[in-house]
């Protein structure tokens, strides 16, 4: 069994923000597999699907970003999911808008949701799809919260939407293809 997690913040005020890139990519993946997150469990919305024969749990934690690991670890423990069978989709300010970077593992890189998941699961050996949202002003940490909690501007929206679709396609492929092949096919550099 595999677990795919889309990260974001719950609530209407966050729906279209950069920080909800993982939620938006998850919505596209749900469309692709003709499913909806129909169960509320572990402070998350989840559903179980089959992707070309592979059993997969899809999840959106309903905690705020920096507490995402609380929901993820409960699913991991309940389903006995190995960390190598977890994929997380999230925003990344260190990548230009429209970029997608897929990794087998690594540090949280400042992404608080990923940091929470690594802490709760107990390893950084967790695959992730990093969706580029651009950086506010490198070195100016005071404006970061406002930046990630604002929408992508119209001028960058086409690139951003393409990156979201690419991320959903990559998550689907991750269920059935070797990770190296997924990385080669779906990483987008801007």
Short mmCIF file of N, CA and C in Angstrom, two decimals:
data_model
loop_
_atom_site.label_atom_id
_atom_site.label_comp_id
_atom_site.label_asym_id
_atom_site.label_seq_id
_atom_site.Cartn_x
_atom_site.Cartn_y
_atom_site.Cartn_z
N UNK A 1 0.84 -1.19 0.00
CA UNK A 1 0.00 0.00 0.00
C UNK A 1 0.88 1.24 0.00
N UNK A 2 0.43 2.25 -0.75
CA UNK A 2 1.15 3.52 -0.83
C UNK A 2 0.30 4.64 -0.25
N UNK A 3 0.96 5.72 0.14
CA UNK A 3 0.29 6.90 0.68
C UNK A 3 0.79 8.13 -0.08
N UNK A 4 -0.14 8.89 -0.65
CA UNK A 4 0.20 10.16 -1.29
C UNK A 4 -0.48 11.27 -0.49
N UNK A 5 0.31 12.25 -0.08
CA UNK A 5 -0.16 13.34 0.76
C UNK A 5 0.01 14.66 0.00
N UNK A 6 -1.06 15.43 -0.09
CA UNK A 6 -0.98 16.79 -0.62
C UNK A 6 -1.04 17.75 0.55
N UNK A 7 -0.05 18.63 0.67
CA UNK A 7 0.01 19.55 1.80
C UNK A 7 -0.62 20.90 1.49
N UNK A 8 -1.25 21.46 2.52
CA UNK A 8 -1.86 22.78 2.42
C UNK A 8 -2.43 23.17 3.76
N UNK A 9 -3.15 24.25 3.78
CA UNK A 9 -3.84 24.71 4.98
C UNK A 9 -5.34 24.62 4.74
N UNK A 10 -6.11 24.17 5.75
CA UNK A 10 -7.57 24.11 5.58
C UNK A 10 -8.18 25.50 5.63
N UNK A 11 -9.33 25.65 5.01
CA UNK A 11 -10.06 26.91 5.08
C UNK A 11 -10.10 27.64 3.75
N UNK A 12 -11.23 28.30 3.49
CA UNK A 12 -11.45 29.02 2.24
C UNK A 12 -10.39 30.08 1.98
N UNK A 13 -9.94 30.76 3.05
CA UNK A 13 -8.99 31.86 2.87
C UNK A 13 -7.63 31.40 2.31
N UNK A 14 -7.36 30.09 2.37
CA UNK A 14 -6.06 29.58 1.90
C UNK A 14 -6.17 28.84 0.57
N UNK A 15 -7.38 28.65 0.06
CA UNK A 15 -7.60 27.76 -1.08
C UNK A 15 -6.69 28.00 -2.28
N UNK A 16 -6.53 29.22 -2.70
CA UNK A 16 -5.79 29.51 -3.93
C UNK A 16 -4.38 30.06 -3.67
N UNK A 17 -3.86 29.84 -2.47
CA UNK A 17 -2.56 30.40 -2.13
C UNK A 17 -1.42 29.48 -2.55
N UNK A 18 -0.24 30.06 -2.64
CA UNK A 18 0.96 29.28 -2.99
C UNK A 18 1.16 28.10 -2.04
N UNK A 19 0.88 28.33 -0.75
CA UNK A 19 1.11 27.31 0.27
C UNK A 19 0.20 26.10 0.08
N UNK A 20 -0.85 26.24 -0.69
CA UNK A 20 -1.78 25.13 -0.92
C UNK A 20 -1.50 24.40 -2.23
N UNK A 21 -0.31 24.53 -2.74
CA UNK A 21 0.06 23.84 -3.98
C UNK A 21 -0.16 22.34 -3.89
N UNK A 22 0.18 21.75 -2.75
CA UNK A 22 -0.02 20.31 -2.57
C UNK A 22 -1.48 19.92 -2.62
N UNK A 23 -2.36 20.74 -2.01
CA UNK A 23 -3.79 20.49 -2.08
C UNK A 23 -4.28 20.57 -3.53
N UNK A 24 -3.80 21.58 -4.25
CA UNK A 24 -4.26 21.78 -5.64
C UNK A 24 -3.80 20.62 -6.53
N UNK A 25 -2.56 20.16 -6.33
CA UNK A 25 -2.07 19.02 -7.11
C UNK A 25 -2.86 17.76 -6.75
N UNK A 26 -3.20 17.61 -5.47
CA UNK A 26 -4.01 16.46 -5.05
C UNK A 26 -5.38 16.50 -5.72
N UNK A 27 -5.99 17.68 -5.82
CA UNK A 27 -7.29 17.79 -6.49
C UNK A 27 -7.21 17.31 -7.93
N UNK A 28 -6.13 17.63 -8.61
CA UNK A 28 -5.95 17.18 -9.99
C UNK A 28 -5.73 15.67 -10.07
N UNK A 29 -5.00 15.12 -9.09
CA UNK A 29 -4.82 13.67 -9.04
C UNK A 29 -6.16 12.98 -8.78
N UNK A 30 -6.96 13.53 -7.90
CA UNK A 30 -8.29 12.97 -7.63
C UNK A 30 -9.15 12.96 -8.89
N UNK A 31 -9.09 14.04 -9.67
CA UNK A 31 -9.82 14.07 -10.94
C UNK A 31 -9.34 12.96 -11.86
N UNK A 32 -8.04 12.78 -11.91
CA UNK A 32 -7.43 11.78 -12.81
C UNK A 32 -7.89 10.35 -12.46
N UNK A 33 -8.08 10.07 -11.16
CA UNK A 33 -8.48 8.73 -10.74
C UNK A 33 -9.98 8.64 -10.46
N UNK A 34 -10.72 9.71 -10.78
CA UNK A 34 -12.18 9.76 -10.61
C UNK A 34 -12.58 9.42 -9.17
N UNK A 35 -11.98 10.14 -8.23
CA UNK A 35 -12.25 9.89 -6.81
C UNK A 35 -12.43 11.22 -6.09
N UNK A 36 -12.90 11.14 -4.86
CA UNK A 36 -12.98 12.31 -3.99
C UNK A 36 -12.54 11.89 -2.60
N UNK A 37 -12.10 12.86 -1.83
CA UNK A 37 -11.70 12.60 -0.46
C UNK A 37 -12.97 12.53 0.37
N UNK A 38 -13.49 11.32 0.56
CA UNK A 38 -14.82 11.15 1.12
C UNK A 38 -14.85 10.75 2.58
N UNK A 39 -13.70 10.61 3.21
CA UNK A 39 -13.66 10.17 4.60
C UNK A 39 -12.82 11.15 5.42
N UNK A 40 -13.35 11.53 6.58
CA UNK A 40 -12.58 12.36 7.50
C UNK A 40 -12.08 11.44 8.62
N UNK A 41 -10.75 11.34 8.73
CA UNK A 41 -10.14 10.44 9.69
C UNK A 41 -8.77 10.99 10.04
N UNK A 42 -8.37 10.88 11.27
CA UNK A 42 -7.05 11.32 11.73
C UNK A 42 -6.80 12.81 11.46
N UNK A 43 -7.84 13.61 11.52
CA UNK A 43 -7.73 15.05 11.22
C UNK A 43 -7.22 15.27 9.80
N UNK A 44 -7.76 14.45 8.89
CA UNK A 44 -7.40 14.54 7.47
C UNK A 44 -8.60 14.09 6.64
N UNK A 45 -8.61 14.48 5.38
CA UNK A 45 -9.54 13.93 4.41
C UNK A 45 -8.79 12.86 3.64
N UNK A 46 -9.38 11.67 3.52
CA UNK A 46 -8.69 10.57 2.84
C UNK A 46 -9.65 9.82 1.94
N UNK A 47 -9.06 9.04 1.05
CA UNK A 47 -9.79 8.06 0.28
C UNK A 47 -8.81 6.96 -0.11
N UNK A 48 -9.34 5.77 -0.33
CA UNK A 48 -8.53 4.65 -0.82
C UNK A 48 -8.91 4.41 -2.28
N UNK A 49 -7.90 4.29 -3.12
CA UNK A 49 -8.12 4.05 -4.54
C UNK A 49 -7.18 2.95 -5.02
N UNK A 50 -7.44 2.49 -6.23
CA UNK A 50 -6.51 1.58 -6.90
C UNK A 50 -6.00 2.32 -8.13
N UNK A 51 -4.70 2.36 -8.26
CA UNK A 51 -4.07 2.98 -9.43
C UNK A 51 -3.33 1.87 -10.16
N UNK A 52 -3.93 1.44 -11.24
CA UNK A 52 -3.41 0.34 -12.06
C UNK A 52 -3.00 -0.84 -11.19
N UNK A 53 -3.92 -1.24 -10.29
CA UNK A 53 -3.71 -2.41 -9.46
C UNK A 53 -3.05 -2.14 -8.12
N UNK A 54 -2.46 -0.97 -7.94
CA UNK A 54 -1.78 -0.62 -6.68
C UNK A 54 -2.76 0.05 -5.74
N UNK A 55 -2.82 -0.43 -4.49
CA UNK A 55 -3.69 0.18 -3.47
C UNK A 55 -3.00 1.43 -2.94
N UNK A 56 -3.73 2.56 -2.98
CA UNK A 56 -3.16 3.85 -2.63
C UNK A 56 -4.13 4.62 -1.74
N UNK A 57 -3.61 5.20 -0.65
CA UNK A 57 -4.37 6.11 0.19
C UNK A 57 -4.00 7.52 -0.23
N UNK A 58 -4.99 8.34 -0.54
CA UNK A 58 -4.78 9.74 -0.87
C UNK A 58 -5.22 10.57 0.32
N UNK A 59 -4.44 11.60 0.67
CA UNK A 59 -4.70 12.34 1.90
C UNK A 59 -4.42 13.82 1.76
N UNK A 60 -5.32 14.61 2.39
CA UNK A 60 -5.08 16.03 2.65
C UNK A 60 -5.20 16.23 4.16
N UNK A 61 -4.10 16.47 4.87
CA UNK A 61 -4.22 16.75 6.30
C UNK A 61 -5.05 18.02 6.52
N UNK A 62 -5.89 18.00 7.54
CA UNK A 62 -6.71 19.17 7.87
C UNK A 62 -6.09 19.98 9.00
N UNK A 63 -4.90 19.57 9.43
CA UNK A 63 -4.13 20.35 10.38
C UNK A 63 -3.55 21.53 9.61
N UNK A 64 -3.01 22.50 10.31
CA UNK A 64 -2.26 23.52 9.58
C UNK A 64 -0.94 22.90 9.16
N UNK A 65 -0.30 23.53 8.20
CA UNK A 65 0.88 22.98 7.55
C UNK A 65 1.90 22.41 8.52
N UNK A 66 2.25 23.17 9.55
CA UNK A 66 3.34 22.75 10.43
C UNK A 66 2.97 21.59 11.36
N UNK A 67 1.75 21.09 11.27
CA UNK A 67 1.32 19.93 12.06
C UNK A 67 0.92 18.75 11.17
N UNK A 68 1.29 18.78 9.90
CA UNK A 68 0.89 17.75 8.94
C UNK A 68 1.31 16.35 9.36
N UNK A 69 2.43 16.24 10.02
CA UNK A 69 2.94 14.93 10.43
C UNK A 69 2.01 14.19 11.37
N UNK A 70 1.20 14.93 12.15
CA UNK A 70 0.25 14.29 13.07
C UNK A 70 -0.73 13.40 12.31
N UNK A 71 -1.26 13.87 11.21
CA UNK A 71 -2.20 13.09 10.41
C UNK A 71 -1.48 11.97 9.66
N UNK A 72 -0.34 12.29 9.09
CA UNK A 72 0.39 11.31 8.28
C UNK A 72 0.80 10.10 9.10
N UNK A 73 1.35 10.32 10.30
CA UNK A 73 1.82 9.19 11.10
C UNK A 73 0.68 8.26 11.49
N UNK A 74 -0.50 8.81 11.68
CA UNK A 74 -1.64 7.94 12.03
C UNK A 74 -2.00 7.01 10.87
N UNK A 75 -1.97 7.53 9.66
CA UNK A 75 -2.23 6.68 8.48
C UNK A 75 -1.12 5.65 8.31
N UNK A 76 0.12 6.09 8.49
CA UNK A 76 1.28 5.19 8.37
C UNK A 76 1.14 4.03 9.35
N UNK A 77 0.80 4.35 10.59
CA UNK A 77 0.68 3.30 11.61
C UNK A 77 -0.53 2.39 11.36
N UNK A 78 -1.64 2.96 10.97
CA UNK A 78 -2.86 2.18 10.74
C UNK A 78 -2.69 1.19 9.58
N UNK A 79 -2.11 1.67 8.49
CA UNK A 79 -1.97 0.83 7.29
C UNK A 79 -0.62 0.11 7.22
N UNK A 80 0.25 0.34 8.20
CA UNK A 80 1.60 -0.26 8.20
C UNK A 80 2.35 0.10 6.91
N UNK A 81 2.38 1.38 6.60
CA UNK A 81 3.02 1.86 5.38
C UNK A 81 4.49 2.13 5.64
N UNK A 82 5.33 1.59 4.80
CA UNK A 82 6.77 1.82 4.88
C UNK A 82 7.07 3.24 4.39
N UNK A 83 8.02 3.94 5.01
CA UNK A 83 8.36 5.30 4.54
C UNK A 83 8.69 5.37 3.05
N UNK A 84 9.23 4.28 2.49
CA UNK A 84 9.55 4.28 1.05
C UNK A 84 8.29 4.28 0.18
N UNK A 85 7.13 4.07 0.80
CA UNK A 85 5.85 4.06 0.08
C UNK A 85 5.02 5.31 0.36
N UNK A 86 5.70 6.38 0.80
CA UNK A 86 5.04 7.66 1.05
C UNK A 86 5.54 8.68 0.03
N UNK A 87 4.62 9.45 -0.53
CA UNK A 87 4.95 10.55 -1.43
C UNK A 87 4.21 11.79 -0.94
N UNK A 88 4.94 12.90 -0.81
CA UNK A 88 4.35 14.16 -0.34
C UNK A 88 4.47 15.21 -1.44
N UNK A 89 3.38 15.92 -1.73
CA UNK A 89 3.40 17.02 -2.70
C UNK A 89 3.27 18.33 -1.92
N UNK A 90 4.19 19.26 -2.15
CA UNK A 90 4.17 20.52 -1.40
C UNK A 90 4.80 21.66 -2.18
N UNK A 91 4.51 22.89 -1.72
CA UNK A 91 5.08 24.09 -2.32
C UNK A 91 6.55 24.21 -1.93
N UNK A 92 7.31 24.91 -2.77
CA UNK A 92 8.73 25.14 -2.47
C UNK A 92 9.14 26.51 -2.99
N UNK A 93 9.50 27.40 -2.06
CA UNK A 93 9.90 28.76 -2.43
C UNK A 93 11.27 28.82 -3.09
N UNK A 94 12.08 27.79 -2.93
CA UNK A 94 13.42 27.81 -3.51
C UNK A 94 13.42 27.44 -4.99
N UNK A 95 12.26 27.12 -5.53
CA UNK A 95 12.13 26.81 -6.95
C UNK A 95 11.29 27.89 -7.63
N UNK A 96 11.67 28.29 -8.83
CA UNK A 96 10.87 29.29 -9.55
C UNK A 96 9.45 28.77 -9.84
N UNK A 97 8.52 29.67 -9.92
CA UNK A 97 7.13 29.30 -10.23
C UNK A 97 7.11 28.53 -11.54
N UNK A 98 6.43 27.39 -11.51
CA UNK A 98 6.34 26.55 -12.70
C UNK A 98 7.32 25.40 -12.72
N UNK A 99 8.26 25.38 -11.78
CA UNK A 99 9.22 24.27 -11.68
C UNK A 99 8.62 23.14 -10.86
N UNK A 100 9.06 21.93 -11.16
CA UNK A 100 8.71 20.75 -10.37
C UNK A 100 10.00 19.98 -10.14
N UNK A 101 10.26 19.64 -8.90
CA UNK A 101 11.45 18.87 -8.56
C UNK A 101 11.00 17.66 -7.75
N UNK A 102 11.30 16.49 -8.26
CA UNK A 102 10.92 15.25 -7.59
C UNK A 102 12.17 14.66 -6.97
N UNK A 103 12.05 14.27 -5.71
CA UNK A 103 13.19 13.73 -4.96
C UNK A 103 12.78 12.44 -4.26
N UNK A 104 13.75 11.53 -4.12
CA UNK A 104 13.52 10.29 -3.39
C UNK A 104 13.54 10.52 -1.88
N UNK A 105 14.25 11.55 -1.45
CA UNK A 105 14.43 11.81 -0.02
C UNK A 105 15.11 13.15 0.15
N UNK A 106 15.45 13.49 1.38
CA UNK A 106 16.18 14.73 1.62
C UNK A 106 15.63 15.48 2.83
N UNK A 107 16.24 16.60 3.11
CA UNK A 107 15.80 17.42 4.24
C UNK A 107 14.49 18.12 3.90
N UNK A 108 13.92 18.75 4.89
CA UNK A 108 12.68 19.50 4.69
C UNK A 108 12.93 20.78 3.91
N UNK A 109 14.15 21.28 3.91
CA UNK A 109 14.49 22.48 3.16
C UNK A 109 13.68 23.70 3.57
N UNK A 110 13.28 23.78 4.84
CA UNK A 110 12.52 24.93 5.30
C UNK A 110 11.01 24.79 5.15
N UNK A 111 10.53 23.73 4.50
CA UNK A 111 9.10 23.52 4.33
C UNK A 111 8.57 22.87 5.62
N UNK A 112 7.75 23.61 6.37
CA UNK A 112 7.36 23.18 7.71
C UNK A 112 6.46 21.94 7.72
N UNK A 113 5.65 21.76 6.70
CA UNK A 113 4.84 20.56 6.63
C UNK A 113 5.70 19.33 6.43
N UNK A 114 6.67 19.44 5.55
CA UNK A 114 7.59 18.33 5.30
C UNK A 114 8.42 18.05 6.55
N UNK A 115 8.83 19.10 7.25
CA UNK A 115 9.60 18.94 8.49
C UNK A 115 8.78 18.16 9.52
N UNK A 116 7.51 18.49 9.65
CA UNK A 116 6.63 17.80 10.58
C UNK A 116 6.50 16.32 10.23
N UNK A 117 6.35 16.02 8.95
CA UNK A 117 6.22 14.63 8.50
C UNK A 117 7.50 13.86 8.79
N UNK A 118 8.64 14.43 8.45
CA UNK A 118 9.93 13.78 8.72
C UNK A 118 10.09 13.50 10.21
N UNK A 119 9.73 14.47 11.04
CA UNK A 119 9.84 14.31 12.49
C UNK A 119 8.94 13.18 12.98
N UNK A 120 7.68 13.15 12.55
CA UNK A 120 6.74 12.15 13.03
C UNK A 120 7.04 10.75 12.49
N UNK A 121 7.42 10.66 11.22
CA UNK A 121 7.70 9.35 10.63
C UNK A 121 9.08 8.85 11.07
N UNK A 122 9.98 9.78 11.40
CA UNK A 122 11.28 9.40 11.92
C UNK A 122 12.35 9.16 10.88
N UNK A 123 12.13 9.65 9.67
CA UNK A 123 13.13 9.50 8.62
C UNK A 123 12.92 10.57 7.55
N UNK A 124 14.01 10.93 6.88
CA UNK A 124 13.91 11.84 5.73
C UNK A 124 13.88 11.04 4.42
N UNK A 125 13.80 9.73 4.52
CA UNK A 125 13.74 8.86 3.35
C UNK A 125 12.30 8.77 2.84
N UNK A 126 11.75 9.93 2.52
CA UNK A 126 10.37 10.06 2.05
C UNK A 126 10.40 10.81 0.72
N UNK A 127 9.76 10.23 -0.29
CA UNK A 127 9.71 10.87 -1.60
C UNK A 127 8.85 12.12 -1.54
N UNK A 128 9.22 13.10 -2.37
CA UNK A 128 8.42 14.32 -2.40
C UNK A 128 8.43 14.94 -3.79
N UNK A 129 7.34 15.63 -4.07
CA UNK A 129 7.21 16.43 -5.29
C UNK A 129 7.16 17.87 -4.83
N UNK A 130 8.19 18.63 -5.16
CA UNK A 130 8.30 20.03 -4.76
C UNK A 130 7.79 20.89 -5.91
N UNK A 131 6.79 21.71 -5.62
CA UNK A 131 6.15 22.55 -6.63
C UNK A 131 6.63 23.98 -6.43
N UNK A 132 7.32 24.51 -7.43
CA UNK A 132 7.91 25.84 -7.32
C UNK A 132 6.87 26.94 -7.25
N UNK A 133 7.04 27.83 -6.26
CA UNK A 133 6.15 28.99 -6.11
C UNK A 133 6.94 30.29 -6.12
N UNK A 134 8.25 30.21 -6.40
CA UNK A 134 9.08 31.42 -6.42
C UNK A 134 9.36 31.92 -5.01
N UNK A 135 10.26 32.86 -4.93
CA UNK A 135 10.66 33.41 -3.62
C UNK A 135 10.24 34.86 -3.52
N UNK A 136 9.84 35.24 -2.32
CA UNK A 136 9.38 36.61 -2.07
C UNK A 136 10.50 37.61 -2.29
N UNK A 137 11.52 37.49 -1.50
CA UNK A 137 12.68 38.38 -1.55
C UNK A 137 13.75 37.70 -0.72
N UNK A 138 14.66 37.00 -1.37
CA UNK A 138 15.65 36.19 -0.66
C UNK A 138 16.31 37.00 0.44
N UNK A 139 16.34 36.40 1.62
CA UNK A 139 16.95 37.05 2.77
C UNK A 139 15.98 37.87 3.59
N UNK A 140 14.82 38.18 3.05
CA UNK A 140 13.83 38.98 3.77
C UNK A 140 12.77 38.04 4.35
N UNK A 141 13.06 37.46 5.50
CA UNK A 141 12.20 36.43 6.09
C UNK A 141 10.89 36.98 6.67
N UNK A 142 10.83 38.30 6.91
CA UNK A 142 9.61 38.86 7.48
C UNK A 142 8.42 38.76 6.53
N UNK A 143 8.67 38.80 5.23
CA UNK A 143 7.54 38.79 4.29
C UNK A 143 7.18 37.40 3.78
N UNK A 144 7.91 36.36 4.21
CA UNK A 144 7.65 35.00 3.74
C UNK A 144 6.22 34.56 4.04
N UNK A 145 5.70 34.72 5.28
CA UNK A 145 4.32 34.26 5.52
C UNK A 145 3.30 34.91 4.58
N UNK A 146 3.41 36.21 4.36
CA UNK A 146 2.47 36.87 3.45
C UNK A 146 2.63 36.35 2.03
N UNK A 147 3.86 36.06 1.64
CA UNK A 147 4.16 35.57 0.29
C UNK A 147 3.50 34.21 0.04
N UNK A 148 3.76 33.24 0.93
CA UNK A 148 3.22 31.90 0.69
C UNK A 148 1.71 31.84 0.87
N UNK A 149 1.16 32.80 1.60
CA UNK A 149 -0.29 32.82 1.82
C UNK A 149 -1.00 33.77 0.86
N UNK A 150 -0.34 34.08 -0.26
CA UNK A 150 -0.96 34.90 -1.31
C UNK A 150 -1.08 34.05 -2.57
N UNK A 151 -2.00 34.42 -3.47
CA UNK A 151 -2.16 33.65 -4.71
C UNK A 151 -1.02 33.92 -5.70
N UNK A 152 -0.83 32.97 -6.60
CA UNK A 152 0.13 33.15 -7.69
C UNK A 152 -0.43 34.22 -8.62
N UNK A 153 0.39 35.21 -9.01
CA UNK A 153 -0.13 36.27 -9.89
C UNK A 153 -0.53 35.74 -11.27
N UNK A 154 -1.44 36.45 -11.88
CA UNK A 154 -1.98 36.05 -13.18
C UNK A 154 -0.88 35.82 -14.23
N UNK A 155 0.16 36.62 -14.21
CA UNK A 155 1.25 36.50 -15.19
C UNK A 155 1.99 35.17 -15.08
N UNK A 156 1.95 34.54 -13.91
CA UNK A 156 2.66 33.27 -13.69
C UNK A 156 1.70 32.09 -13.62
N UNK A 157 0.41 32.34 -13.76
CA UNK A 157 -0.59 31.31 -13.51
C UNK A 157 -0.51 30.15 -14.49
N UNK A 158 -0.24 30.39 -15.77
CA UNK A 158 -0.17 29.29 -16.73
C UNK A 158 0.95 28.33 -16.38
N UNK A 159 2.13 28.87 -16.05
CA UNK A 159 3.26 28.03 -15.66
C UNK A 159 2.94 27.25 -14.38
N UNK A 160 2.31 27.93 -13.43
CA UNK A 160 1.96 27.30 -12.17
C UNK A 160 0.95 26.17 -12.39
N UNK A 161 -0.08 26.43 -13.18
CA UNK A 161 -1.09 25.40 -13.45
C UNK A 161 -0.47 24.20 -14.15
N UNK A 162 0.47 24.45 -15.06
CA UNK A 162 1.14 23.34 -15.74
C UNK A 162 1.94 22.52 -14.74
N UNK A 163 2.62 23.19 -13.81
CA UNK A 163 3.40 22.49 -12.78
C UNK A 163 2.48 21.65 -11.88
N UNK A 164 1.31 22.16 -11.54
CA UNK A 164 0.37 21.39 -10.74
C UNK A 164 -0.08 20.13 -11.47
N UNK A 165 -0.40 20.28 -12.76
CA UNK A 165 -0.82 19.11 -13.55
C UNK A 165 0.32 18.11 -13.68
N UNK A 166 1.53 18.61 -13.91
CA UNK A 166 2.70 17.75 -14.00
C UNK A 166 2.91 16.99 -12.69
N UNK A 167 2.70 17.66 -11.58
CA UNK A 167 2.85 17.03 -10.26
C UNK A 167 1.83 15.91 -10.07
N UNK A 168 0.58 16.16 -10.44
CA UNK A 168 -0.46 15.12 -10.34
C UNK A 168 -0.12 13.93 -11.22
N UNK A 169 0.35 14.19 -12.43
CA UNK A 169 0.75 13.10 -13.33
C UNK A 169 1.93 12.31 -12.77
N UNK A 170 2.87 13.03 -12.17
CA UNK A 170 4.04 12.38 -11.56
C UNK A 170 3.63 11.51 -10.38
N UNK A 171 2.70 12.00 -9.57
CA UNK A 171 2.22 11.22 -8.42
C UNK A 171 1.55 9.93 -8.90
N UNK A 172 0.76 10.03 -9.95
CA UNK A 172 0.13 8.85 -10.53
C UNK A 172 1.20 7.87 -11.02
N UNK A 173 2.16 8.37 -11.76
CA UNK A 173 3.23 7.53 -12.30
C UNK A 173 4.05 6.88 -11.19
N UNK A 174 4.27 7.60 -10.08
CA UNK A 174 5.05 7.08 -8.96
C UNK A 174 4.45 5.79 -8.41
N UNK A 175 3.16 5.62 -8.54
CA UNK A 175 2.49 4.42 -8.04
C UNK A 175 2.84 3.18 -8.85
N UNK A 176 3.26 3.36 -10.09
CA UNK A 176 3.42 2.20 -10.98
C UNK A 176 4.78 2.14 -11.69
N UNK A 177 5.57 3.20 -11.59
CA UNK A 177 6.85 3.26 -12.30
C UNK A 177 8.00 3.37 -11.30
N UNK A 178 9.22 2.97 -11.70
CA UNK A 178 10.38 3.20 -10.84
C UNK A 178 10.61 4.70 -10.64
N UNK A 179 11.05 5.08 -9.46
CA UNK A 179 11.23 6.50 -9.12
C UNK A 179 12.16 7.22 -10.09
N UNK A 180 13.23 6.59 -10.51
CA UNK A 180 14.16 7.25 -11.43
C UNK A 180 13.47 7.62 -12.74
N UNK A 181 12.60 6.75 -13.22
CA UNK A 181 11.87 7.04 -14.46
C UNK A 181 10.92 8.22 -14.25
N UNK A 182 10.25 8.25 -13.10
CA UNK A 182 9.33 9.35 -12.78
C UNK A 182 10.11 10.67 -12.71
N UNK A 183 11.25 10.65 -12.06
CA UNK A 183 12.07 11.85 -11.94
C UNK A 183 12.53 12.34 -13.32
N UNK A 184 12.96 11.44 -14.15
CA UNK A 184 13.43 11.82 -15.50
C UNK A 184 12.30 12.38 -16.36
N UNK A 185 11.10 11.86 -16.20
CA UNK A 185 10.00 12.27 -17.04
C UNK A 185 9.32 13.55 -16.57
N UNK A 186 9.23 13.77 -15.25
CA UNK A 186 8.37 14.83 -14.75
C UNK A 186 9.08 16.01 -14.09
N UNK A 187 10.36 15.93 -13.82
CA UNK A 187 11.04 17.11 -13.26
C UNK A 187 11.01 18.21 -14.30
N UNK A 188 10.58 19.41 -13.88
CA UNK A 188 10.54 20.58 -14.76
C UNK A 188 11.47 21.63 -14.17
N UNK A 189 12.43 22.07 -14.96
CA UNK A 189 13.31 23.16 -14.51
C UNK A 189 12.92 24.43 -15.24
N UNK A 190 12.85 25.51 -14.47
CA UNK A 190 12.55 26.83 -15.05
C UNK A 190 13.76 27.71 -14.91
#
